[in-house]
Coordinates of C-alpha atoms and ligand atoms in Angstrom, one line a residue:
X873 CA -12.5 -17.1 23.6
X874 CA -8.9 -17.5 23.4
X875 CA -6.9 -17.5 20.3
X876 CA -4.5 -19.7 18.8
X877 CA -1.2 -19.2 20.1
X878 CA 1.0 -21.0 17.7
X879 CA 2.5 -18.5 14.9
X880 CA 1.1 -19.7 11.8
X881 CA 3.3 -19.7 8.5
X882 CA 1.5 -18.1 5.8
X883 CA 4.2 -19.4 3.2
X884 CA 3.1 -23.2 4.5
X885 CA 0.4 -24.4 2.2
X886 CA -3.0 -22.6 4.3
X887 CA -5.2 -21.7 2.3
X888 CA -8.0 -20.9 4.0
X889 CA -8.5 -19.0 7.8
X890 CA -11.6 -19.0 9.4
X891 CA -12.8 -16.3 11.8
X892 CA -14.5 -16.8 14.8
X893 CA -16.4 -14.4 17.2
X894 CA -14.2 -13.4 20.4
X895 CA -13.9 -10.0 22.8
X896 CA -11.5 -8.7 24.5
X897 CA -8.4 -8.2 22.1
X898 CA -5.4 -7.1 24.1
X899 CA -1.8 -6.4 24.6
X900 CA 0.9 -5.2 21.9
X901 CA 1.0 -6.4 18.4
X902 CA 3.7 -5.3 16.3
X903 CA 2.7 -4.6 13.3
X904 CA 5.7 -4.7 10.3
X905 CA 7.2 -2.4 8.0
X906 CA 5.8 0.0 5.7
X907 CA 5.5 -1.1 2.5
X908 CA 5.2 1.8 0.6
X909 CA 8.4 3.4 2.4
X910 CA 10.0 -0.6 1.4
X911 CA 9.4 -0.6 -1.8
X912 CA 11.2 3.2 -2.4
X913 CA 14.3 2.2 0.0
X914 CA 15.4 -0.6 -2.4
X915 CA 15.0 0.9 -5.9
X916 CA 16.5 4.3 -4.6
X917 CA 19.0 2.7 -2.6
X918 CA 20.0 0.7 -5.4
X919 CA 20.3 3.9 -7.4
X920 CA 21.9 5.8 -5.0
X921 CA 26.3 6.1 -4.6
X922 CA 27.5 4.1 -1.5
X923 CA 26.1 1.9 0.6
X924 CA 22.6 2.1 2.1
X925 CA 21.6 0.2 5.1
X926 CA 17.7 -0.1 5.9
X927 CA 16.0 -1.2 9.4
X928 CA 12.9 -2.4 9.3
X929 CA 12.1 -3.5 6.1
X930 CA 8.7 -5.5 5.4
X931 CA 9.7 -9.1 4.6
X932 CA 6.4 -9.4 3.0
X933 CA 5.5 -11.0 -1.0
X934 CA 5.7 -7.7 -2.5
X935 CA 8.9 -6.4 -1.6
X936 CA 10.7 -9.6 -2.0
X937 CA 9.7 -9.1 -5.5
X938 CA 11.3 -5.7 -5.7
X939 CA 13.9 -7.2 -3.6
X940 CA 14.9 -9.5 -6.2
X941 CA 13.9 -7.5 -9.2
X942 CA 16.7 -4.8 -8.1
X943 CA 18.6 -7.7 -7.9
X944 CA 18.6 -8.7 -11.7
X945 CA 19.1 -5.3 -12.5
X946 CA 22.7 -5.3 -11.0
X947 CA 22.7 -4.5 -7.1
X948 CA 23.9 -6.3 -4.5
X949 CA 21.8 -6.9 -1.6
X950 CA 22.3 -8.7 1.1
X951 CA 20.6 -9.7 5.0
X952 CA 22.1 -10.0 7.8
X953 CA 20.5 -10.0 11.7
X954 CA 17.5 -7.8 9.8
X955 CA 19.4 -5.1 8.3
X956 CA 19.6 -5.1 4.6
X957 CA 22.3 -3.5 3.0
X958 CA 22.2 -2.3 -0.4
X959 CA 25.4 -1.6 -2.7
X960 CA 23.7 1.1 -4.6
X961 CA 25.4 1.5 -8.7
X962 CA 24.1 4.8 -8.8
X963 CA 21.6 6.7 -10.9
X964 CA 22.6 5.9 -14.5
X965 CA 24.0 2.0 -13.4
X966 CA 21.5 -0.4 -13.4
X967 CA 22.5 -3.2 -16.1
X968 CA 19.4 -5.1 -18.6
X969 CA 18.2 -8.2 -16.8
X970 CA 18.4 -11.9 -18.7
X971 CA 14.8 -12.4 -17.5
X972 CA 11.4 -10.4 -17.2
X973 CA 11.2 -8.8 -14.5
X974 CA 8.5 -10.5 -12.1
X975 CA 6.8 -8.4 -10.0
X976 CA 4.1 -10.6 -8.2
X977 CA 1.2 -9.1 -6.8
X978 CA 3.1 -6.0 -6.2
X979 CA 1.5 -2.7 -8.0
X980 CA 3.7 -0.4 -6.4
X981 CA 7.1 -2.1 -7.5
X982 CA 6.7 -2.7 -11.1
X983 CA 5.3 1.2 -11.4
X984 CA 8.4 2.5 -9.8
X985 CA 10.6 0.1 -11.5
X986 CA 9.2 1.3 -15.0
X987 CA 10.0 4.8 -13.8
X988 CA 13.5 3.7 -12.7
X989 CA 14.4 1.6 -15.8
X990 CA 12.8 4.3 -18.0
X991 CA 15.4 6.9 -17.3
X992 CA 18.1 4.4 -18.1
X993 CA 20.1 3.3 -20.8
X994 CA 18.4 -0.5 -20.8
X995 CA 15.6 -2.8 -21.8
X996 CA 13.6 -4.6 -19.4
X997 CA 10.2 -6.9 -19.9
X998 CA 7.8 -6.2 -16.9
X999 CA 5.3 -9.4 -15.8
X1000 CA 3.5 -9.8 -12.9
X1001 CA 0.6 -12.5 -11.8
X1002 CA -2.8 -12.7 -13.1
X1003 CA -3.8 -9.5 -10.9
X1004 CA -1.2 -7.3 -11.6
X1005 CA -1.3 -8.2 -15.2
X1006 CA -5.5 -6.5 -15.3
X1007 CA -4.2 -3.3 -13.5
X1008 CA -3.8 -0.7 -15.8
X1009 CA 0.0 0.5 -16.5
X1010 CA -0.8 3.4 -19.4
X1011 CA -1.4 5.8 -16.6
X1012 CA 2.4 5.1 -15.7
X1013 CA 3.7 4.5 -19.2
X1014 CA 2.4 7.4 -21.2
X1015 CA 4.3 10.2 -19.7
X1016 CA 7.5 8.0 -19.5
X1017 CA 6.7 7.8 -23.7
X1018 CA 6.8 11.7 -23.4
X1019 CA 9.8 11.2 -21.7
X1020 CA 11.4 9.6 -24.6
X1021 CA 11.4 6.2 -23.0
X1022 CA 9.7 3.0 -25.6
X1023 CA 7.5 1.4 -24.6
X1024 CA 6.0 -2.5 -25.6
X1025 CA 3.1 -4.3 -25.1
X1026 CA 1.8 -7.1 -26.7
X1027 CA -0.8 -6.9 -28.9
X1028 CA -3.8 -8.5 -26.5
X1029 CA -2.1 -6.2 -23.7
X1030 CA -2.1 -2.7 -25.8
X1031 CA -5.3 -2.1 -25.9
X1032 CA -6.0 -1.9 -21.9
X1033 CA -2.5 -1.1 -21.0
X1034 CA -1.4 -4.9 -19.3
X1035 CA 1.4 -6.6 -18.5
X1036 CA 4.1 -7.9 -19.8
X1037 CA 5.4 -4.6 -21.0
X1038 CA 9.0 -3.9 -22.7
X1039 CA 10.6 -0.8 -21.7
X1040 CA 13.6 0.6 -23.4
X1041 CA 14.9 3.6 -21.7
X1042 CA 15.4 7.2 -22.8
X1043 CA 19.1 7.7 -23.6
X1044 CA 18.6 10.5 -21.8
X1045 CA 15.1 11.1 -20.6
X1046 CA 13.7 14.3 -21.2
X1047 CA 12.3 16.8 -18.5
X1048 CA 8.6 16.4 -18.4
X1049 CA 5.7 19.0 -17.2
X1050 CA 3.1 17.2 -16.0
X1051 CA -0.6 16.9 -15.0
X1052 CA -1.9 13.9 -13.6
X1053 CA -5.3 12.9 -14.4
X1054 CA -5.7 11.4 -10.5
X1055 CA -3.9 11.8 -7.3
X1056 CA -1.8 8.4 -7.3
X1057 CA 1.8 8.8 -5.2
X1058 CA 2.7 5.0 -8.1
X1059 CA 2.2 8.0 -11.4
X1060 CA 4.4 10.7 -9.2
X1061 CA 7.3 8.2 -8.4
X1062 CA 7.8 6.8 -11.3
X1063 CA 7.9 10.0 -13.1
X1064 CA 10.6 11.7 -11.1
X1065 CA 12.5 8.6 -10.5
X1066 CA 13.1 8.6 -14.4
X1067 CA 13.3 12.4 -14.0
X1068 CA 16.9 11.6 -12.1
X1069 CA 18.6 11.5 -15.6
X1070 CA 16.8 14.1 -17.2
X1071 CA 18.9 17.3 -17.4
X1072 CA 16.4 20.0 -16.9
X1073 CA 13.2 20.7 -14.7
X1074 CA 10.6 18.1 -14.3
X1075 CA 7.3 19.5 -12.9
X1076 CA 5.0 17.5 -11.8
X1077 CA 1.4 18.2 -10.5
X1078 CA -1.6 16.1 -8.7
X1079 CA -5.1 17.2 -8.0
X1080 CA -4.4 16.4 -4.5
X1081 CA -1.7 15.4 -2.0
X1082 CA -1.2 11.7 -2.4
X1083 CA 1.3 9.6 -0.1
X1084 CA 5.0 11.6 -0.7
X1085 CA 7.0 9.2 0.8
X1086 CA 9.1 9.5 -2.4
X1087 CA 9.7 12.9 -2.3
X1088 CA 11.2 12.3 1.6
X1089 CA 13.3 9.8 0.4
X1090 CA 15.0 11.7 -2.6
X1091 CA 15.3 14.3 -0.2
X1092 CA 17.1 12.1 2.5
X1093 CA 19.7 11.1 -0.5
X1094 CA 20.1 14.9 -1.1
X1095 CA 18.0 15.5 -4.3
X1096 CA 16.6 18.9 -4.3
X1097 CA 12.9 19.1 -4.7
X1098 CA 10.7 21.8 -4.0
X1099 CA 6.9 21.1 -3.4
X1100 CA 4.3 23.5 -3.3
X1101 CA 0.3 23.7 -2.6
X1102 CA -1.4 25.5 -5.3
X1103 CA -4.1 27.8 -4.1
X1104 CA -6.9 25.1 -5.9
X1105 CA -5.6 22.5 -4.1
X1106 CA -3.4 20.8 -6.9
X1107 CA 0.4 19.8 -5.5
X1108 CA 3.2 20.4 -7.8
X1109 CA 6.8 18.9 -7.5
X1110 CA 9.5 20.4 -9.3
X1111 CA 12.7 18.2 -9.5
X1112 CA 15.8 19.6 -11.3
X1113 CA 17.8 16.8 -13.5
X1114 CA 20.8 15.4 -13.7
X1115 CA 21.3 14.7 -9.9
X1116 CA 22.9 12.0 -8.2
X1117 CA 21.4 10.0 -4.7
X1118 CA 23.8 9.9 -2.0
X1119 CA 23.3 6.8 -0.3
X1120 CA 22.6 7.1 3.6
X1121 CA 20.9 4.0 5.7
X1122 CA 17.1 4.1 5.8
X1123 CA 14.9 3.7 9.2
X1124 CA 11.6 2.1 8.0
X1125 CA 8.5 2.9 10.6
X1126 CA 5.8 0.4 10.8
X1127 CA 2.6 0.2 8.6
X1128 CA -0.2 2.0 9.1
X1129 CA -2.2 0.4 6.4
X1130 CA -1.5 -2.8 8.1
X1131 CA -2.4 -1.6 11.7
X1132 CA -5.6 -0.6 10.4
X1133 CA -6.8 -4.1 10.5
X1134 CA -5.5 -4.2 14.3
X1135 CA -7.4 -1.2 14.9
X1136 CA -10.8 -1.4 13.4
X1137 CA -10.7 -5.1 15.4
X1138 CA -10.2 -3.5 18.9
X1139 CA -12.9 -1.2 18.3
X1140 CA -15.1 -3.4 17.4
X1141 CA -14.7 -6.7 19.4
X1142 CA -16.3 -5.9 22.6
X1143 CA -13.7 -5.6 25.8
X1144 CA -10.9 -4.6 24.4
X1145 CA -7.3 -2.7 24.3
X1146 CA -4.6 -2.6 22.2
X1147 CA -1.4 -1.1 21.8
X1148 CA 0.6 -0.7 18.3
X1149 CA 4.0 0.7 19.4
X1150 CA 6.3 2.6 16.5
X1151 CA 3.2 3.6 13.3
X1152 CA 4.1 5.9 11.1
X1153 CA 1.8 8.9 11.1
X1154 CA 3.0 10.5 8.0
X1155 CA 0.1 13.1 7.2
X1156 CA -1.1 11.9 4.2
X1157 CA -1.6 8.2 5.6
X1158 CA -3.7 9.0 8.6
X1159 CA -7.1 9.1 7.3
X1160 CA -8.4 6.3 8.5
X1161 CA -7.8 7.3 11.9
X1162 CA -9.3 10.6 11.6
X1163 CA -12.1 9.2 10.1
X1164 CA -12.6 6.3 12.7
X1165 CA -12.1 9.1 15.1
X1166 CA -14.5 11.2 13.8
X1167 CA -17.0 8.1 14.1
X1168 CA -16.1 7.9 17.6
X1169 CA -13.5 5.3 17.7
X1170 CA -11.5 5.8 21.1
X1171 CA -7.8 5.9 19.5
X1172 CA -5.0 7.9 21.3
X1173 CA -1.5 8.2 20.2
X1174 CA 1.0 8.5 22.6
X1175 CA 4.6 9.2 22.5
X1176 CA 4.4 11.2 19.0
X1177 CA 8.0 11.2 18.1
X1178 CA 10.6 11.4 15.0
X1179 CA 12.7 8.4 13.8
X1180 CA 14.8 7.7 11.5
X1181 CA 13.3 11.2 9.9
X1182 CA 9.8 9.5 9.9
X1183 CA 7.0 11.4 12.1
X1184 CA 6.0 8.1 14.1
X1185 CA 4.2 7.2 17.2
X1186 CA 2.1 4.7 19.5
X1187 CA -1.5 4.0 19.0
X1188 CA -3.9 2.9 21.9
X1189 CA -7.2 1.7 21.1
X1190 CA -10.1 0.8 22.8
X1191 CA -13.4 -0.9 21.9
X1192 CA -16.0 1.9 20.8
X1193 CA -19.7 2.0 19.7
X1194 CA -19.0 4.0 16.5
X1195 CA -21.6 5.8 14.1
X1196 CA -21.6 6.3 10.6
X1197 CA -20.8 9.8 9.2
X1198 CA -19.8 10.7 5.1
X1199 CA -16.0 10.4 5.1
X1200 CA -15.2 14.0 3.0
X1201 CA -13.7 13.0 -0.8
X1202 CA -10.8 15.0 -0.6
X1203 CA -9.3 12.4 2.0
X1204 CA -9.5 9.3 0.3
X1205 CA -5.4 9.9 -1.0
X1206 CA -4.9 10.1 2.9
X1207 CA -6.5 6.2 3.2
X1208 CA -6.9 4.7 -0.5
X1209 CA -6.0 1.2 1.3
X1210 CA -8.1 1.5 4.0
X1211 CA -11.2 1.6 2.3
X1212 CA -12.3 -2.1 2.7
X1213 CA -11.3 -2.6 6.2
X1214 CA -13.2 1.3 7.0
X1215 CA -16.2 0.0 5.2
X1216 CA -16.1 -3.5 7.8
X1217 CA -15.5 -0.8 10.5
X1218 CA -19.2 1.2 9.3
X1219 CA -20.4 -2.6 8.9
X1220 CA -20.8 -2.4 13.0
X1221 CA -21.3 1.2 13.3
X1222 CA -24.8 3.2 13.9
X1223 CA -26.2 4.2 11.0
X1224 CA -25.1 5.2 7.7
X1225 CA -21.5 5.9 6.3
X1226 CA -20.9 7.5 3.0
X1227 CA -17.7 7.2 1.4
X1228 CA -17.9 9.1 -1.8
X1229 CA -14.6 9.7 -4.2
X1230 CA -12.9 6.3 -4.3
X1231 CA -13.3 5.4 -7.9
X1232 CA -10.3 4.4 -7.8
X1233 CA -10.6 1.2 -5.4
X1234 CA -11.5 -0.4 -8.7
X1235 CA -8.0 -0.2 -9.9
X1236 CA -6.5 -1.4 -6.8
X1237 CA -5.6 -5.8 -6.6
X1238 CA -9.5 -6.2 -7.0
X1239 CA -12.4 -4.3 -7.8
X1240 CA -12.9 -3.5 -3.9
X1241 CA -15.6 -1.7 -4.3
X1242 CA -17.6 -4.4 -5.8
X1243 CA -15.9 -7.0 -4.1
X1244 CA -16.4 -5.3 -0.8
X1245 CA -20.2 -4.9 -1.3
X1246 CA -20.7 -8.3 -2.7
X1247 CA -18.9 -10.1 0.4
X1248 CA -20.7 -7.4 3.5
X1249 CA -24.2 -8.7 1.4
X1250 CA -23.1 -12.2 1.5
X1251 CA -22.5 -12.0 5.5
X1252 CA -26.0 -9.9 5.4
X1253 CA -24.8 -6.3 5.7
X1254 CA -26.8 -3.5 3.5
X1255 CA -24.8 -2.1 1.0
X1256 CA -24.7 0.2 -1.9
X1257 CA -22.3 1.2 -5.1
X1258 CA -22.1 3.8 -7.4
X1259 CA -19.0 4.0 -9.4
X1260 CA -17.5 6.0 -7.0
X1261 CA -18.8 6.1 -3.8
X1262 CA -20.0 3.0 -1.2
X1263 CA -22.6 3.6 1.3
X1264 CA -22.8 1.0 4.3
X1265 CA -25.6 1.1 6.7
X1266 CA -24.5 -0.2 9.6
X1267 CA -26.2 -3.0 11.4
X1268 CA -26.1 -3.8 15.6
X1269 CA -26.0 -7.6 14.8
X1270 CA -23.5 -9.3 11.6
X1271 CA -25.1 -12.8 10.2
X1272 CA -21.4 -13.4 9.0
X1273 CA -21.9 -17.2 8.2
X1274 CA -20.4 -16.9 4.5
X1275 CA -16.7 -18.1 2.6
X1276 CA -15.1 -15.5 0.7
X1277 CA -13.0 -16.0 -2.1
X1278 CA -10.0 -13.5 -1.4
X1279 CA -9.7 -12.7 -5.1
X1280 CA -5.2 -12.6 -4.7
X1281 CA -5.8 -9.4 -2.7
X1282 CA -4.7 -9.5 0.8
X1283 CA -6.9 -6.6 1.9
X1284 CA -9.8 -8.1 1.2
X1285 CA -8.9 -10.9 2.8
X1286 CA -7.6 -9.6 6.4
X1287 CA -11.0 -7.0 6.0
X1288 CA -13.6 -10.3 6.2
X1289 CA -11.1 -11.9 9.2
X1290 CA -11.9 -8.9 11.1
X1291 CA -15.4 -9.2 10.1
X1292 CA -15.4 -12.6 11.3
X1293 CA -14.2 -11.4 15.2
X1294 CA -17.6 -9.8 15.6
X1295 CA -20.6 -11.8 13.3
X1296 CA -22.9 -13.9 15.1
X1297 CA -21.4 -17.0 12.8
X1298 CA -17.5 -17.4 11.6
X1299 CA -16.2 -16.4 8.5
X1300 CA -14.3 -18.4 6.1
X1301 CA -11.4 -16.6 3.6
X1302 CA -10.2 -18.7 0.6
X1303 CA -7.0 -18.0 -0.7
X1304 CA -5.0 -16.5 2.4
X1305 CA -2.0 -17.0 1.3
X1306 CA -2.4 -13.0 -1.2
X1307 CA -1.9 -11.8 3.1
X1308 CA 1.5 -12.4 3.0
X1309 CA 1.9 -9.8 0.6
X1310 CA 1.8 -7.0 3.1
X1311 CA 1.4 -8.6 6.5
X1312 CA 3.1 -12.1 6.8
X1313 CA 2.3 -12.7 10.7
X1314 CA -1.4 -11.2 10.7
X1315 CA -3.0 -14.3 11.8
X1316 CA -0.3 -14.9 14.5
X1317 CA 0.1 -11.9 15.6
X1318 CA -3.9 -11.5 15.8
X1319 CA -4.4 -14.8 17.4
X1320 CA -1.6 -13.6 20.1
X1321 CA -3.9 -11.0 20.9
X1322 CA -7.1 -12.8 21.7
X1323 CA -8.6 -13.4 17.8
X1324 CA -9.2 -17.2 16.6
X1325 CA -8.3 -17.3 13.0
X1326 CA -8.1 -21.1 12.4
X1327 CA -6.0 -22.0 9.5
X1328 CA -7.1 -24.7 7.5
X1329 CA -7.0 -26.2 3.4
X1330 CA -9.7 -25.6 0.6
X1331 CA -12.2 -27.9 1.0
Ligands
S3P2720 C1 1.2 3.3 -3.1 C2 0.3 4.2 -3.6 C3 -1.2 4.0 -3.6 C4 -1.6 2.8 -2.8 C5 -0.6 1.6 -3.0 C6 0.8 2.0 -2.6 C7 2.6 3.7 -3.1 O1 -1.6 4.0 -4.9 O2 -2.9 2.4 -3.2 O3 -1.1 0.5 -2.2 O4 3.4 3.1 -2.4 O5 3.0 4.6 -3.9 P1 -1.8 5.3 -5.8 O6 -0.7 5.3 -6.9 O7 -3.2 5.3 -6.2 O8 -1.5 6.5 -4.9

């Protein structure tokens, strides 16, 4: 069936897309800019001396946010022909906002900001919308109180830890030692970006590896940090204070998060092959292609190559029977966003896939382990939760046939599209507009490809 051609403008009142069976996905998609990597160019080149320029930035929702909340903090940013350049006012510079800080739907911004502003002499009030503001923050605010930082929340928000929060910044910080109670690469960051302006050694240490995008960056600005793998597993960041960023422009390779909705399509639409030029293949964001490789997904990459610093290359996939395997615990850091989309992937797979060690999807924009299972049910896949771990038994045919309420996260929304290519009746998402978050032109770019996502308004 062929797809919609027309680019469709997420920002343009649709709220709904409907997904409709087709084969034969083909040609290139590119796929845009990481957002993680994003997120970390503009606070850091915003604290860095000089003048940063970044390529390749993700114009998506969240960003924009951080975009602007750097903005009210004192930098200059501007846009021009797609390179942003950032007129960075150095560690210690930022300058306390007249409004709140409004970070949107994006977790990732707000926890590095906190980190940022908590290492400075300012106040700043943090808000976000109604699902960032039921995401717990005390996992990022607690060791910035041992920092010296002060931190406010209202009285309904103490309790749980919810925005708004007020944070006053350590004049100075103090070095920190560490443990963090779970992998997260959001509790790392924020620590050592406050860390900057603490004069002493800040140690920091996860259970496991999570993404370390951060620690490349402060690197590429010159920051000394030394990493090291602890016999047990545990990684530990040490990170010597004061230090100043040096600013120097910033390549940003394309998302691999986002290409995993690309991929798990073309292996499971019948007839087809894709190609995703320029994904970043940073180590401890491949997962899910290990994983889908492991299940027997035909994915090569081609043309493995470094830019801009990144480790980046081209992925070729081709439709695939897969079968369902238990993905090991110890790699969910590696693809903590790609749960929902894997578990649409084991949806259409033979037999049984086991994903155990994700408790913390229920942190994430939604619930998506609960939110996941209740939407494969409603399209009449067999599913099971315990709080940490979702089985999916994988079924040859998909009723589909259902509308999914998209709950403001955008990767439970682009997971039930890609559903939608391959159950036996289309599937409806409410509330599409959460996509734009991470992945502005995914209906366009999808439909360009062969997929029929038609967009339409809530009935
Ligand atoms: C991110 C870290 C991850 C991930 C999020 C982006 C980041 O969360 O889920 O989408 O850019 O630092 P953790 O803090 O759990 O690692």
């Amino acid at each position: 069936m062929g797809g919609l051609a027309q680019p469709l403008d997420m920002n343009n009142h649709i709220e709904t897309l409907t997904s409709s069976p087709v084969s034969g996905l083909s040609g290139e998609m590119l796929i845009p800019g990481d957002k993680s990597i994003s997120h970390r160019a503009l606070i850091l080149g915003g604290m860095a001396i000089g003048q940063t320029k970044i390529s390749g930035l993700l114009m998506g929702a969240d960003v924009l946010s951080t975009l602007e909340a750097v903005r009210a903090l004192g930098v200059t940013i501007t846009s021009d022909a797609g390179i942003i350049t950032i007129n960075g006012v150095g560690t210690g510079g930022f300058i306390p906002p007249k409004a709140p800080l409004d970070l949107g739907n994006a977790g990732t911004g707000v926890r590095l900001l906190m980190g940022a502003v908590a290492g400075q002499p300012i106040s700043a009030v943090f808000t976000g919308d109604a699902s960032l503001s039921k995401r717990p923050m005390k996992r990022i605010t607690d060791p910035l109180a041992m920092m010296g930082a002060q931190i406010a929340y209202t009285p309904e928000g103490d309790q749980k830890g919810y925005l708004p929060v007020t944070i006053t910044g350590a004049q100075p910080p103090l070095p920190l030692s560490y443990e963090m109670p779970v992998a997260s690469a959001q509790i790392k960051s924020a620590i050592l970006f406050a860390a900057l302006n603490a004069r002493g050694q800040t140690i920091v240490t996860e259970p496991h590896l999570s993404r370390d995008h951060s620690e490349a960056m402060l690197s590429h600005f010159g920051v000394k940090l030394t990493r090291e793998m602890l016999e047990d597993g545990r990684h530990r960041i040490t990170l010597e204070g004061e230090v100043d960023l040096h600013a120097k422009d910033i390549f940003v390779p394309r998302d691999p998060s986002s290409a995993a909705f690309a991929i798990v399509a073309a292996l499971i639409t019948d007839e087809s092959h894709i190609r995703l030029p320029g994904i970043s293949l940073n180590p401890q964001r491949t997962g899910l292609i290990t994983t889908l490789q492991e299940m027997g997904g035909n994915i090569v990459i081609e043309n493995q190559r470094i830019e801009g610093g990144e480790d980046v290359g081209d992925i070729i996939v081709k439709s695939s029977q897969l079968s369902g395997i238990e993905v090991p615990a110890e790699r969910s850091a590696s693809m903590i966003d790609e749960y929902p989309i894997l578990s649409v992937a084991a949806s259409r797979a033979k037999g049984k896939t086991y994903m155990p060690g994700v408790a913390e999807l229920r942190v994430k924009e939604t619930d998506r382990i609960s939110v996941m299972a209740e939407g494969l049910k409603a399209c009449g896949v067999e599913v099971s939760e315990t709080n940490d771990s979702m089985t999916v038994i994988g079924a040859g045919a998909i009723k589909g046939g259902a509308t999914i309420a998209s709950q403001h996260d955008h990767r439970i929304a682009m997971s039930f599209l890609v559903l939608g290519m391959v159950a036996q009746n289309s599937i409806t998402m409410l509330d599409v507009a959460t996509i734009s978050t991470s992945f502005p032109d995914f209906a366009a770019i999808m439909n360009k490809s062969g997929a029929h996502l038609e967009a339409g308004v809530k009935l």
